[in-house]
XYZ file of C-alpha atoms in Angstrom:
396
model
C 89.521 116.506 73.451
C 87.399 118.980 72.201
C 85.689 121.978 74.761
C 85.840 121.105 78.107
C 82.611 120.350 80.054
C 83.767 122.892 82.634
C 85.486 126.255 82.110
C 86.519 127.130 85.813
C 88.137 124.420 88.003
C 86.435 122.434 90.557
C 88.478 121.014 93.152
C 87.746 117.884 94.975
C 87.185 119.028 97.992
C 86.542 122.213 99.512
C 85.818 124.572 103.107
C 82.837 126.914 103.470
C 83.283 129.566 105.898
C 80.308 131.595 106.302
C 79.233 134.987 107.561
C 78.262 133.452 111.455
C 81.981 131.294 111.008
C 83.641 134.660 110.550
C 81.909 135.927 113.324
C 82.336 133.484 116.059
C 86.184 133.767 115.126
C 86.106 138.016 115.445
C 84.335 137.345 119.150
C 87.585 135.412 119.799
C 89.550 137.654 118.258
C 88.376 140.270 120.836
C 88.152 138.450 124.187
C 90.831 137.646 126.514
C 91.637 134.467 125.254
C 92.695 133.943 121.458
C 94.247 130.371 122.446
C 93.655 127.109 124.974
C 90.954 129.721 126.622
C 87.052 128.482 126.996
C 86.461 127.873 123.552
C 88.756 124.901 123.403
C 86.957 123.140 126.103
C 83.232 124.358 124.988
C 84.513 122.579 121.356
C 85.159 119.229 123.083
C 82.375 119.019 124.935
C 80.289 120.212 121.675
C 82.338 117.361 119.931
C 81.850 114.805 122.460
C 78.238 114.902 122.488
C 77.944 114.832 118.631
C 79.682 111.500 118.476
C 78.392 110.374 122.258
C 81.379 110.108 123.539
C 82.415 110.820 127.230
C 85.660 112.433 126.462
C 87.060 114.724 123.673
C 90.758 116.343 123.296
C 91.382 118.845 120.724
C 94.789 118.420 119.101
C 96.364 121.016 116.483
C 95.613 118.624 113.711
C 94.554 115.270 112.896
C 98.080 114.442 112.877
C 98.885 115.906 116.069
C 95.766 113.739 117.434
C 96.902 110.343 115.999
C 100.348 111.017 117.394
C 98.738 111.805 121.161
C 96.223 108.533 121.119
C 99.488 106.739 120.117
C 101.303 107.449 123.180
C 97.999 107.325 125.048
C 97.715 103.722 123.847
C 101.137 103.336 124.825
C 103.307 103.172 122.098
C 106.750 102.450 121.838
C 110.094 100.921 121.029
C 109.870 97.468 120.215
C 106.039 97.445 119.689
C 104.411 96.787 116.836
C 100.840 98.177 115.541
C 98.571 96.647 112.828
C 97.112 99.173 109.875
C 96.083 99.558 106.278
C 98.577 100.471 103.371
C 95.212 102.219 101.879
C 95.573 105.977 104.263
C 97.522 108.701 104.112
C 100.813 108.291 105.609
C 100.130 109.937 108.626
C 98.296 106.838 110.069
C 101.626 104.993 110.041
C 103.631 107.486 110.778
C 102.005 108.244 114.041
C 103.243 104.530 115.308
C 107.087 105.664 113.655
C 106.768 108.882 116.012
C 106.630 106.507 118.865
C 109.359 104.182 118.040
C 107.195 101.394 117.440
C 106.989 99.509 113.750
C 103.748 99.826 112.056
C 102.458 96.304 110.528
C 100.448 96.263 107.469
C 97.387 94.579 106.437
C 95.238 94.255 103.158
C 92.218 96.085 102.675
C 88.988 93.708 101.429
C 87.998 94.587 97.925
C 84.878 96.662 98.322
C 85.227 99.358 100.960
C 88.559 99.754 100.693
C 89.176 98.591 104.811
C 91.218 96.957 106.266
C 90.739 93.125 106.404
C 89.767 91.723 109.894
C 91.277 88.383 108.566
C 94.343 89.754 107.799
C 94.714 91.968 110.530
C 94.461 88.570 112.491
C 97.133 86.872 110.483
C 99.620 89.990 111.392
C 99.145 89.746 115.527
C 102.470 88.695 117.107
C 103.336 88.769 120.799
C 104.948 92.522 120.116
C 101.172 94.159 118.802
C 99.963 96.493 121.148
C 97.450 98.452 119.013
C 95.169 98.177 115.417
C 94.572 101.378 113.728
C 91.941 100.761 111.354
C 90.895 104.104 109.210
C 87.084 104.715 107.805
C 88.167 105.214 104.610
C 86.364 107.856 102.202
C 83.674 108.247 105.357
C 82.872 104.525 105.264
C 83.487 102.689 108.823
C 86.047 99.848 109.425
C 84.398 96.356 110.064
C 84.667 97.371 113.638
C 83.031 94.252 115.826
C 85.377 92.048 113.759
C 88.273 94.525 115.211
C 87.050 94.971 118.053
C 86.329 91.785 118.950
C 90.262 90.609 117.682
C 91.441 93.894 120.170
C 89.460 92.304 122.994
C 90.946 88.579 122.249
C 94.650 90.025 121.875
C 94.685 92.853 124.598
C 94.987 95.530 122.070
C 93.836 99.000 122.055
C 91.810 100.354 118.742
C 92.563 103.706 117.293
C 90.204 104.401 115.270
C 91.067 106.806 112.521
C 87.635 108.502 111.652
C 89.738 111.465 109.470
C 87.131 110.677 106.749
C 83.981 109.864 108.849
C 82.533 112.401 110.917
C 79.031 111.533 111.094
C 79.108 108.064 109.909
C 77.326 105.703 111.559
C 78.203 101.866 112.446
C 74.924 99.571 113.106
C 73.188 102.818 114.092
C 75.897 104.136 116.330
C 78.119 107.414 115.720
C 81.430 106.809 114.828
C 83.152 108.182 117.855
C 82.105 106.627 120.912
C 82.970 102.941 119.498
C 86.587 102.220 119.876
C 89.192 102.937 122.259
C 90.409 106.111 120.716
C 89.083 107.814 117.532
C 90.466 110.421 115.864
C 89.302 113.222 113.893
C 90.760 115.828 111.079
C 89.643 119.654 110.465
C 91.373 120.288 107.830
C 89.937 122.256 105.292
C 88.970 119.834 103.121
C 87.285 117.429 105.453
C 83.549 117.689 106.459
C 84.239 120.513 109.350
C 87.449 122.892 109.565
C 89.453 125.076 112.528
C 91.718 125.712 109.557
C 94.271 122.813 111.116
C 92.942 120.639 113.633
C 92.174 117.469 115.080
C 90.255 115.591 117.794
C 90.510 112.414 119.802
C 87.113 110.976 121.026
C 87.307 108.015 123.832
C 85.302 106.627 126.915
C 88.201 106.563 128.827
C 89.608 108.983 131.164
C 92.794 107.734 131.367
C 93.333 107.888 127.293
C 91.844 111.600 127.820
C 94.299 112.289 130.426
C 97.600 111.187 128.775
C 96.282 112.709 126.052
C 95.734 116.258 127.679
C 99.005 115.485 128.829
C 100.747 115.092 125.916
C 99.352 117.723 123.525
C 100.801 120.312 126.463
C 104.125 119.453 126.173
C 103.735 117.078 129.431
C 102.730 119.497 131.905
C 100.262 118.703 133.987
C 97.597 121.535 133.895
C 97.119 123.860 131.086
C 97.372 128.015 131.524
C 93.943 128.484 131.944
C 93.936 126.137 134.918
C 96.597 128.007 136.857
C 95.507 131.641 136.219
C 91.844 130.562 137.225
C 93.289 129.217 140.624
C 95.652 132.211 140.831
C 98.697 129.512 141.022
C 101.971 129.782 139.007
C 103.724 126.682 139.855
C 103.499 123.637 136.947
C 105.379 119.880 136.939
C 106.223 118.099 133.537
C 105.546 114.768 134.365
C 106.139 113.440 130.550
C 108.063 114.266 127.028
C 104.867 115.880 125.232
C 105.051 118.337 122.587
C 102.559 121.655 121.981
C 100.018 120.371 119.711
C 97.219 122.810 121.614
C 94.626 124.117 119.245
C 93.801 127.669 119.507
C 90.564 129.063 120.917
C 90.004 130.514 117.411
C 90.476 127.580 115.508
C 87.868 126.088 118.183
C 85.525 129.111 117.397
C 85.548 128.397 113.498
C 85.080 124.994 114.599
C 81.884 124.840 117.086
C 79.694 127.026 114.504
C 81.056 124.557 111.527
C 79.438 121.576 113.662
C 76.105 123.433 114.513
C 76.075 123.090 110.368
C 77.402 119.457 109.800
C 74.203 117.422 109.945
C 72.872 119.715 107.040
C 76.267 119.651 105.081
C 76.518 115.482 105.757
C 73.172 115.198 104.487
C 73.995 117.031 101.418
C 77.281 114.867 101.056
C 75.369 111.811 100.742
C 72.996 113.923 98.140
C 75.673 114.112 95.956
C 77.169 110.832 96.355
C 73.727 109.261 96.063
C 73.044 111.077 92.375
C 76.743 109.609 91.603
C 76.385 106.241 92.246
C 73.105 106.389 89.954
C 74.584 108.055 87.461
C 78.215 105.913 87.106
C 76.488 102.282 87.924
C 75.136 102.063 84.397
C 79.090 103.390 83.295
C 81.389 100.944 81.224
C 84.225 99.749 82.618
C 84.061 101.908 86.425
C 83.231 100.857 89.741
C 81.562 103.270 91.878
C 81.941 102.720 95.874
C 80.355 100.348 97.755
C 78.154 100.820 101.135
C 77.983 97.671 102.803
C 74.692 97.463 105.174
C 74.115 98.809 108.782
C 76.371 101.444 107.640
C 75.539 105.522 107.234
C 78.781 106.314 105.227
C 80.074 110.194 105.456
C 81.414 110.447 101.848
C 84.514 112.871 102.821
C 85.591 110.985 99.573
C 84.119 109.767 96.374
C 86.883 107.210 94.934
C 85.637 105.838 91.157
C 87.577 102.654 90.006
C 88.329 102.447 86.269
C 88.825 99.608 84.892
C 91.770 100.008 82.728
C 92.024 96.839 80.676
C 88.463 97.113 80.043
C 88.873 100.659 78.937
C 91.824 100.428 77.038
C 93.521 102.863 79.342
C 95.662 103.824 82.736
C 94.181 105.698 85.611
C 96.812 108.449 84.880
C 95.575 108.306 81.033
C 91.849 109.132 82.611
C 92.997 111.229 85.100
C 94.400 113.888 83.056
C 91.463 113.439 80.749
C 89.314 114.601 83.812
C 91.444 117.480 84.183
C 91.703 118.682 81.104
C 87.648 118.897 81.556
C 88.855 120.927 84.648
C 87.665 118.731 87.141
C 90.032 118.930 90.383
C 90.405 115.234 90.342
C 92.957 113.889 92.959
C 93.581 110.296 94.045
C 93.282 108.520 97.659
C 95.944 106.969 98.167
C 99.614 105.840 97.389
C 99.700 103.270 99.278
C 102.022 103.973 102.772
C 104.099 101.332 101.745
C 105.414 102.286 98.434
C 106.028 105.600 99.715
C 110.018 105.682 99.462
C 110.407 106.397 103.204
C 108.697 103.154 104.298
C 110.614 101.207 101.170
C 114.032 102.469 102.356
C 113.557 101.689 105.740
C 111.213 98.710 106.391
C 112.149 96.974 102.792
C 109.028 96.824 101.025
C 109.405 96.369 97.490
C 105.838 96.012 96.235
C 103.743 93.091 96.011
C 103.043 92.127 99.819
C 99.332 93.768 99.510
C 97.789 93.461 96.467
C 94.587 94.370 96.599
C 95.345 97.986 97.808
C 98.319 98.176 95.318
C 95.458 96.776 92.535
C 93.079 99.482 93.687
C 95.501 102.357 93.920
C 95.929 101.909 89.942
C 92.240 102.233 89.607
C 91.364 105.324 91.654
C 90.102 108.597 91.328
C 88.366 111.058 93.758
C 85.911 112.790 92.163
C 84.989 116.468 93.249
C 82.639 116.262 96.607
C 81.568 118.889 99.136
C 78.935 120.454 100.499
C 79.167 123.788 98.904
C 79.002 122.358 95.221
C 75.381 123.469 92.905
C 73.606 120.411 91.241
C 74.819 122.264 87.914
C 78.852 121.010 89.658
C 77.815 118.273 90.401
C 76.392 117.245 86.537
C 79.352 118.603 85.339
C 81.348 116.172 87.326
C 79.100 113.277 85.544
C 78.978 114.581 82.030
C 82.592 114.590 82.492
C 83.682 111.834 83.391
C 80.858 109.939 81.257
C 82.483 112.016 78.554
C 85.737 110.970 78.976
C 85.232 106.942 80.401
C 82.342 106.677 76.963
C 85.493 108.209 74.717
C 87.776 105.803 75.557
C 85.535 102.631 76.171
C 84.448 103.098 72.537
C 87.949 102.587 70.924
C 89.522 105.854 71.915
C 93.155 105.544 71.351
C 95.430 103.286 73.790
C 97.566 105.061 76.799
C 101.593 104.352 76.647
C 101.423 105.472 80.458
């Protein structure tokens, strides 16, 4: 009630696209190649040696890229593949695309991850694969996966959407499981408008995976008119998830910035966490140690028994102070697709369904003043002190 904090929207996330972006995508825009030119390969090689990874193969989303390292991994009817309820849906759906059943596991309580433990309990004779997602920018407990993977015979895809930049025991996300895949979309910490990446060591993953994002064919345009050939095979069922050169354009001058905009990511999140640990009845996130977190995300648990109040009660609150506040995630298994088909009724993971009534993303990017980002905590102090001090009780 009363004025808002804010009188112009903030959203929760949000691109920057700067004078040298818009340039680098006009010099496209002008060459001889406007898509799966040079640019696309000078992007993966950029990407592949930000992460230390051997390989990199741009997809046309992060979507795209989970579907490719999917049938890279070799994916399909009658396998099965272990991953969180706590993602977006395209993390399971990518196993769907392939025919294969994806297998969910609780997350653990503080970061949100998937649970080693119970990814262990879910391995059958039919796994083939464990797709564990950094969620919010925070890495998986990956030597617990990786070291199940190795036991089982399993491939890890990593889904690193959320963590470009984050760092596990002092090494880049990217280089550490079998596949990992990256998002650009505008939102996360670097944008080609839509696009995606898988990172690997292995140049049979980057293969099939060139393969596949080309519709099966087995060398790309460029190839042939270099060479001054016109004949082509396809060798597999692929689909065209090529990313343009000017989406890879946009994207190698948004990486030359990303160790200055992830360093102002954590900035923000670090003046969060101080200002929201002291904050009745709300649970800022954890960081566990040996871990550099990216903070694509800043999820806040309320409390809502403590508070006297739903998540949806606070979340409209925070809008109403025109924050952009969004929450991350339903969980994939109470979407009604995944209900209707695989029979979940609700219940079978309760810590993500416990957290999912608790969370809120609060606004987070790089381009946001220190006067945004106190608005964001006189907010929601605003709103969390209002109803923590008898404010009056939701009925939703």
């Amino acid at each position: 009630g009363g004025t808002p904090v804010r009188h112009s929207p903030l959203p929760y996330g949000h691109h920057a696209i700067e004078e040298e972006d818009i340039e680098a995508v006009v010099q496209v825009l002008r060459s001889d190649w406007i898509t799966t030119g040079p640019k696309v390969r000078e992007f993966e090689d950029a990407m592949a040696d930000f992460v230390g990874a051997k390989y990199a193969v741009a997809f046309s989303s992060g979507t795209a890229a989970l579907h490719g390292a999917a049938f890279a991994a070799g994916l399909g009817p009658g396998d099965e593949a272990v991953t969180t309820p706590m993602t977006f849906c395209a993390t399971a759906n990518c196993v769907v695309y392939q025919g294969a059943r994806p297998v969910f596991a609780d997350v653990t309580a503080d970061t949100l991850n998937i649970d080693p433990e119970e990814v262990a309990r879910r391995i059958t004779p039919r796994t083939r694969a464990i797709l564990p997602v950094d969620y919010a920018g925070h890495p998986a407990d990956l030597e617990a996966i990786l070291s199940l993977a190795e036991r089982h015979g399993l491939v890890v895809i990593e889904d690193a959407c959320h963590a470009l930049g984050a760092e596990y025991r002092e090494e880049r996300v990217g280089h550490l499981s079998d596949m990992t895949v990256f998002s650009f979309h505008p939102v996360k910490h670097l944008t080609t408008a839509e696009g995606g990446m898988i990172t690997t060591e292995s140049a049979e993953f980057a293969r099939k995976a060139r393969l596949f994002r080309n519709h099966g064919i087995d060398q790309e345009a460029r190839e042939r008119q270099k060479e001054g050939r016109w004949f082509y095979e396809m060798v597999a069922l692929g689909y065209n998830y090529r990313l343009s050169d000017i989406g890879c354009a946009l994207g190698l001058s948004q990486l030359a910035k990303q160790e200055r905009n992830l360093a102002r990511r954590c900035e923000i999140a670090e003046r969060y966490t101080q200002a929201f640990q002291a904050l009745p009845g709300v649970t800022p996130p954890s960081v566990l140690p040996g871990v550099k977190h990216a903070w694509h995300l800043y999820p806040l648990r309320f409390d809502a028994g403590r508070l006297n109040m739903t998540r949806d009660k606070v979340f409209r609150a925070l809008r109403a102070e025109n924050l952009g506040v969004n929450v991350h995630y339903i969980p994939v298994h109470q979407h009604p697709y995944y209900r209707d088909r695989f029979g979940y009724r609700g219940g079978e993971y309760p810590v993500a369904e416990a957290a999912y009534r608790e969370l809120i993303t609060l606004p987070l990017f790089p381009g946001m003043l220190n006067s945004d980002v106190e608005d964001v905590i006189q907010a929601t102090s605003k709103v969390v002190r209002h109803f923590a001090d008898g404010g009056p009780r939701a009925s939703s």
